[in-house]
Structures are given as C-alpha cells and as structure tokens.
C-alpha cells in the first residue's frame, strides 16, 4: 500500500466490541481521515501500516465504541466545572467532609465552595447528608453551597450573608427558605415543588472570567473522555442563555479543541415568552447547522414552563396548570412549521399524557413522525402512553436518575411501583426509539458507567435493588443504549456509535472488561485510551504519553487541582480517604513520587495543614500554588 494511503492509526491485540452484528469481534481496526477505514483480521490490517502509522497494542483490553450521553448539561457543566467540588462516587460522608474542609482552606474570599449535584446521601456509608452545624463548623467564613439532587440546598451562614437571605426575604414561588422560630433563615432551601429557588440562589455566586471558562470546559471534557465519553446531546438548562453562554463552547469548536462531540438543544428561559424565544431562534438559526463536533439539535428540554414537572420524589407530584396545553401547542406548531425536532422534560405519565394530547392534535394537521421528537426521563410513563408515542413515531430518552433517587421513590410509591420506573425493557420490546444518558451534572453524576450499572443490575448507587432481573438489560443491550441508539436522537444514524468502516472513529479502551467483571464493578470502569475522530484525547497508564497535556486547572484554588472530577469509589479497608486517593493519583502521574507515600502522609496529617507546606515537605512539585 502506498504510504499516503496508509492508515493513521491501527489498534490490535484486544477484545474489540463493534456492536456491528455482521462483524461483532474483529481482531484489529484501522483509522484514516477521522473514520474507521478497516475492521477485520489482524493479518489483513497490520501490513497496511506505513511509516507514519501509529500502531497501538491493546494488550488484551476491551475496546468499545465511544459512549454518547443522550442528555448531559455539558455546556453549563463546563462553564462551572473548575469551581465545583465533586462528591460523585465518594463512599463516606467523612471523606466528603474532609474534602470540603480542605477546599475551604484553599478557597480565597469572595469565592464560594460549591458541591453541585452528582451525589446522593444514600451513597454514603453514614446514609445521611451533613448537618448545617457540621457545614458551619467546617466553613465559618467561606460561603458553602451544597446542592442535593433537586430537592434541597444547604447554605452555611457565610453563604446566606453572600446571597442576602434574611428574615425579610420572602419565599419565592415554588420554593421554601426554611426558618428558625424567629424567622431567621437556617440555611436549608427546599424545592417545593420546583427547583427555581435552587437555580436562582446558585446563580448569585461568583462566575469565572471567559478565559477561565475555556480552561474549565476543557477540563470537564477531559474528565468525560476519561470515562470513555466521546459524544453528548446538550439539553440546555436553567440560566443557560443562548447565544451568550454558548460563546465558550463555540470558541473551542472553532479552535478544534472539542474532545466531545456536542449536539445542542435550545432551552427557553422566560416564562410566558417561550414562543417568542423559539420564533427568534428558528428565524436566526437552522436545524443541524454546524458540523460533526458542534451542531444544533432542535428545541428543549424546556419548551414551556407550564409543562415542567420537576422531579422530587420526596413531595407530591405537581399538577400542571390548565394553560399547559395552549402554551405547549403554540410552541410545537411553530417547531413543526420550521421542521425542528424537540425534546420535552416529563417525569410523570400524567404530564406525558397531556402533552400527547397536544402532539396528536398537531400531528393531525402537520405530521410529526419524521421529526425525531422525544420525551426526556419518563419515569412513570404508562403502557397506554407508550403505545401513543410509538404510533406518533416519537422516542424516549431515559437517564439514571432512579439510581440516585430510587430510595425516595420507593418510600413514596412503594417497591412494586419502582420495578419498572422507567419501563426500559418494555420500551425496547415495543420497538420504541429509546436511549440512555445521565442528566448530569446538577442531579445525577456525569459518569455513564453508573447508568450502565443501573440498567444492568437494577441497583441504586446506595445498593438498593429497585429493578427486578426481568426488567434489567443484558450488558450488550445496555451498551447499545449509550452508543448506537443515541444517534437517532441527534439524527446521526449510521454516522457514529459503532466500530464500522465509514463511521466516525470514536472509541474507548477500558481499564477492565465490562463484559466480564462483576456487576458491582461496572460503575468503576474508566477508559485508559479515548479516541475521537481518530485523535487521541485521553490516555492513562502506559497510554498517558499519547494524549496531549492540558494546562493546569484555573484558578489555582480550583477543586479540580486537588480532587479531579468523579472520585474512585474503591478503597481498601483502612485506606485513606478520597482526598488522599485523588492527590496520590495526581502526584503519581505528575511528579513521579509514589502515590501511597503521599496517601499515608496525608492520612497522618491534619486536614487544616497548609497544602503548600504539606506537599512541599514531601518534595512534591505537581502543584503550583
């Protein structure tokens, strides 16, 4: 083969899962021009290597198509990632609070310490959240904002002062500021029944400047790459305004620095002005404008505020107001006229049924079956509603919210009701277009392996079995839910999601074999090598030198410098906590000192000890403060 026709990369000597039923387990793959150019026998592919071909020995590891999240607030998450302390995956409240104390010591005024979603109290060995007294003791002067799912936020005294909540502050619509007998806010904010108070309070905190947001987004995308994610559909979000808050991701796309392919939906921000938003956007933007890395995917997940049934299984299901149908119809008609698909947030069947009344009415005049429209979440969708969705040609995007809120659902509705919440296996049986994702980052974690664990084991992150085996998925089917099946939801079928000649060369090589490990280990899987469009975007272990280096997280007090993102759940009995594990990993990679030595030293040190002095005493140079 001529040198200029040789592939740019060949991967071999691994267990390759293509999700192509005609060629499920080849020996090698080749990549050229950002796409898979050959998938087959090693004896046929290896000889095609030229002098410039990178030949990668997989060492027996499992290679899969890159994971695609069907519902990830990746744009908003990137803008804030470097400011957030992640408790995702932390096994104990003691570890979590040690991380909080260390971050408080490193955070300068007037900055906040924020723990914004991605965890549940049930994942902790203690099975509880910290008390307000514990948070105030850990941070007497530094504002702390802690968001737990979409049911509550805990603010210390310094945070209450920063946001200005006093005895005179009224409760906002749909939210409650819990108060002491004298009317003084305690620091507990409750979403009753929507998350507006949580969004609005968080929005009062300091923001990163533009260049720091660029850095923050790059680090968030890299942590997604570390988990094997190569694509995502961005579902918009509260306080994520278009086009202002899209400038960072647009610049990264223009500069060729996106390492996750993003299809984005536009989310209305103004109650009673929703149709005006979509009228303006459909006039100014074209559906699918962009490229394979960054493209417009339609409307939603918020179409009209009157149809938004925010999930909080600790409280009664909210009843949607009577204006829901006319407001939703006005927006859907506009979208259909412009041939824009949409996605609609809907937790409960009662909301889904009423929305379907609107969709059927519009469909009778303007068919919607080819628009790739969908419902998001659909935890309690009924058989009747599934039949209606199938008849109209719609889809359902499920996420692993029950892995984080299943205990609350069982407490309110009973274990029997939770057995098919949502009824994923039944959706597949009926032939409905269905795929999976995370709905990260403010409720569940952005770790897709938690979703795969939930789909296959039926267990919450707290270990409660909520889905019986008959309603769980086998591992291959679950993997398809986070790869090839997502492509219908972005109208990219046949373009990505499998290891097939001609498809985009997006893949992940796993640190352990997803198909062979015990079910309880699935959520701990990471990627040791992630490739997007034939470009290596993440490497670990022996593959680390192949990946481009990122600049350090900005600012220098960023929690990402100390803890990274999703935390390793596993620690041997008696091992040091999450802080030590995170820093040991970083030090091992960055300066060559032995990670366990760092961990042992930290375990013996006071959490209040200066970071600079502690690491300097060890001779560690991996952080510059």
XYZ file of C-alpha atoms in Angstrom, residues 59-309:
251
model
C -2.662 -5.665 25.497
C -5.840 -7.733 25.588
C -8.028 -4.846 26.776
C -11.637 -4.313 25.731
C -12.276 -1.716 23.008
C -15.801 -0.335 22.589
C -17.404 2.450 20.562
C -17.145 5.790 22.357
C -20.011 6.403 24.761
C -22.630 9.011 23.849
C -24.736 10.628 26.592
C -28.294 11.314 25.417
C -28.909 14.090 27.969
C -25.984 15.925 29.518
C -25.816 19.570 30.518
C -22.289 19.638 29.187
C -22.139 23.312 28.187
C -23.298 24.586 31.575
C -21.226 21.943 33.324
C -18.095 23.069 31.532
C -18.568 26.730 32.463
C -18.683 25.799 36.153
C -16.564 22.635 36.426
C -13.438 24.258 37.832
C -15.421 25.936 40.621
C -17.150 22.774 41.824
C -16.069 20.233 44.394
C -17.408 16.885 43.166
C -18.712 14.337 45.634
C -19.573 11.986 42.758
C -18.525 8.471 43.785
C -17.342 9.358 47.312
C -18.140 6.440 49.610
C -18.471 8.136 53.004
C -19.627 11.437 54.417
C -16.418 11.547 56.447
C -14.394 11.559 53.214
C -16.720 14.133 51.673
C -16.400 16.461 54.645
C -12.609 16.073 54.676
C -12.601 17.197 51.041
C -14.866 20.118 51.913
C -12.615 21.260 54.773
C -9.508 21.055 52.600
C -11.199 23.064 49.859
C -12.435 25.695 52.313
C -8.841 26.203 53.444
C -7.712 26.744 49.850
C -10.549 28.979 48.638
C -9.924 32.739 48.843
C -12.667 35.293 49.507
C -15.100 36.170 47.977
C -15.211 32.774 46.226
C -17.585 30.005 47.273
C -17.104 26.293 47.814
C -19.824 24.582 45.773
C -20.877 20.952 45.769
C -23.389 20.956 42.946
C -25.116 17.624 42.389
C -23.765 14.288 41.241
C -24.295 12.523 44.561
C -26.953 11.310 46.961
C -26.917 10.809 50.693
C -27.604 7.099 50.086
C -24.145 6.562 48.573
C -22.500 7.437 51.882
C -21.806 4.753 54.488
C -23.481 7.071 57.007
C -26.657 7.286 54.836
C -27.141 10.964 55.564
C -26.232 14.480 54.500
C -24.058 16.737 56.639
C -25.946 18.886 59.113
C -25.935 22.656 58.845
C -23.964 22.744 62.099
C -21.290 20.498 60.562
C -21.048 22.672 57.463
C -20.815 25.862 59.521
C -18.121 24.324 61.705
C -16.137 23.337 58.616
C -16.546 26.757 56.997
C -17.272 29.604 59.408
C -16.280 32.351 56.957
C -16.189 30.867 53.437
C -19.562 30.589 51.662
C -20.589 26.967 51.075
C -23.424 25.963 48.736
C -24.336 22.272 48.676
C -26.979 21.069 46.204
C -28.533 17.651 46.856
C -30.433 16.417 43.802
C -33.233 18.875 43.040
C -34.836 18.636 46.442
C -32.705 20.902 48.609
C -29.668 23.077 49.048
C -27.677 23.616 52.228
C -26.038 27.005 52.775
C -23.782 27.924 55.644
C -24.054 31.286 57.401
C -21.463 32.876 55.146
C -23.402 31.809 52.051
C -26.664 33.183 53.480
C -24.931 36.509 54.010
C -23.468 36.404 50.489
C -26.870 35.864 48.845
C -28.632 38.297 51.185
C -31.291 35.999 52.624
C -32.673 37.486 55.861
C -35.821 37.409 57.966
C -37.339 39.835 55.451
C -36.690 37.687 52.366
C -39.969 36.179 51.133
C -40.217 32.604 49.897
C -40.105 32.547 46.088
C -42.878 30.799 44.135
C -42.329 27.048 44.246
C -39.623 27.185 46.908
C -39.151 27.477 50.663
C -36.472 29.163 52.746
C -36.572 27.168 55.958
C -36.540 29.388 59.023
C -35.896 29.260 62.752
C -38.784 30.175 65.098
C -37.688 33.837 64.995
C -37.848 33.885 61.190
C -34.103 33.723 60.609
C -33.138 31.531 57.593
C -31.477 28.334 58.777
C -29.596 27.673 55.539
C -31.893 24.934 54.188
C -33.617 25.723 50.883
C -36.366 23.349 49.738
C -37.705 22.883 46.224
C -41.470 22.737 46.707
C -42.196 21.612 44.054
C -39.724 23.074 41.539
C -36.035 23.864 41.521
C -36.324 27.589 40.815
C -35.071 28.609 44.253
C -32.037 26.335 43.894
C -31.148 27.645 40.430
C -31.655 31.271 41.409
C -29.571 31.020 44.581
C -26.688 29.285 42.850
C -26.738 31.941 40.126
C -25.881 34.603 42.744
C -22.391 33.165 43.191
C -19.220 34.455 41.517
C -18.555 33.376 37.939
C -15.312 32.565 36.185
C -13.959 35.013 33.588
C -14.083 33.923 29.956
C -10.556 32.530 29.660
C -11.037 30.564 32.886
C -14.316 29.178 31.497
C -12.393 27.979 28.452
C -9.967 26.167 30.737
C -12.799 24.831 32.879
C -14.664 23.428 29.896
C -11.555 21.722 28.570
C -11.009 20.006 31.924
C -14.637 18.894 32.090
C -14.461 17.427 28.605
C -11.234 15.645 29.506
C -12.872 14.046 32.542
C -15.700 12.882 30.307
C -13.061 11.429 27.956
C -11.520 9.669 30.975
C -14.862 7.916 31.411
C -14.984 6.910 27.736
C -17.429 9.619 26.619
C -16.927 10.861 23.065
C -20.322 12.462 22.380
C -23.251 14.092 24.150
C -26.540 15.812 23.477
C -26.707 19.031 25.468
C -30.228 19.559 26.828
C -29.841 23.262 27.611
C -30.635 24.259 31.172
C -31.793 26.909 33.580
C -29.800 30.143 33.402
C -28.076 28.879 30.235
C -28.878 31.666 27.818
C -28.466 31.450 24.068
C -26.269 32.658 22.480
C -24.354 34.321 25.347
C -23.486 31.196 27.333
C -22.507 29.275 24.187
C -19.543 31.519 23.351
C -17.022 29.332 25.189
C -18.035 26.097 23.502
C -18.229 27.866 20.128
C -14.668 29.103 20.517
C -13.415 25.637 21.440
C -15.220 24.243 18.414
C -13.745 26.924 16.136
C -10.254 26.253 17.520
C -10.541 22.482 17.054
C -10.309 21.858 20.817
C -13.565 19.998 21.433
C -12.888 16.452 22.590
C -16.568 15.519 22.970
C -18.963 15.858 20.039
C -21.904 18.036 21.106
C -25.365 18.299 19.575
C -27.207 21.040 21.465
C -30.870 21.796 22.094
C -32.160 25.296 22.873
C -33.957 25.631 26.217
C -36.383 28.510 26.747
C -35.529 30.799 29.667
C -38.510 33.138 30.066
C -41.937 32.044 31.345
C -44.785 33.296 29.145
C -42.262 34.284 26.456
C -41.425 30.787 25.257
C -42.957 31.114 21.807
C -41.099 34.380 21.296
C -37.829 32.629 22.135
C -38.403 29.840 19.633
C -39.697 32.213 16.967
C -36.496 34.240 17.251
C -34.278 31.149 17.274
C -35.943 29.409 14.325
C -35.577 32.608 12.307
C -31.910 33.103 13.230
C -30.640 29.507 13.245
C -31.070 26.457 11.062
C -31.682 22.969 12.416
C -28.471 20.869 12.202
C -26.286 23.891 11.484
C -22.694 23.183 12.463
C -20.533 20.126 11.946
C -19.839 16.691 13.418
C -18.322 18.269 16.534
C -20.851 21.001 17.309
C -24.318 21.241 15.820
C -27.832 22.486 16.571
C -30.165 19.625 17.507
C -33.528 21.370 17.941
C -35.613 22.610 20.871
C -35.996 21.673 24.551
C -35.812 20.116 27.042
C -37.830 23.065 28.332
C -40.466 24.068 25.774
C -42.887 25.866 28.088
C -42.598 26.374 31.831
C -46.216 25.284 32.361
C -45.257 21.740 31.265
C -42.212 21.333 33.510
C -42.929 18.679 36.166
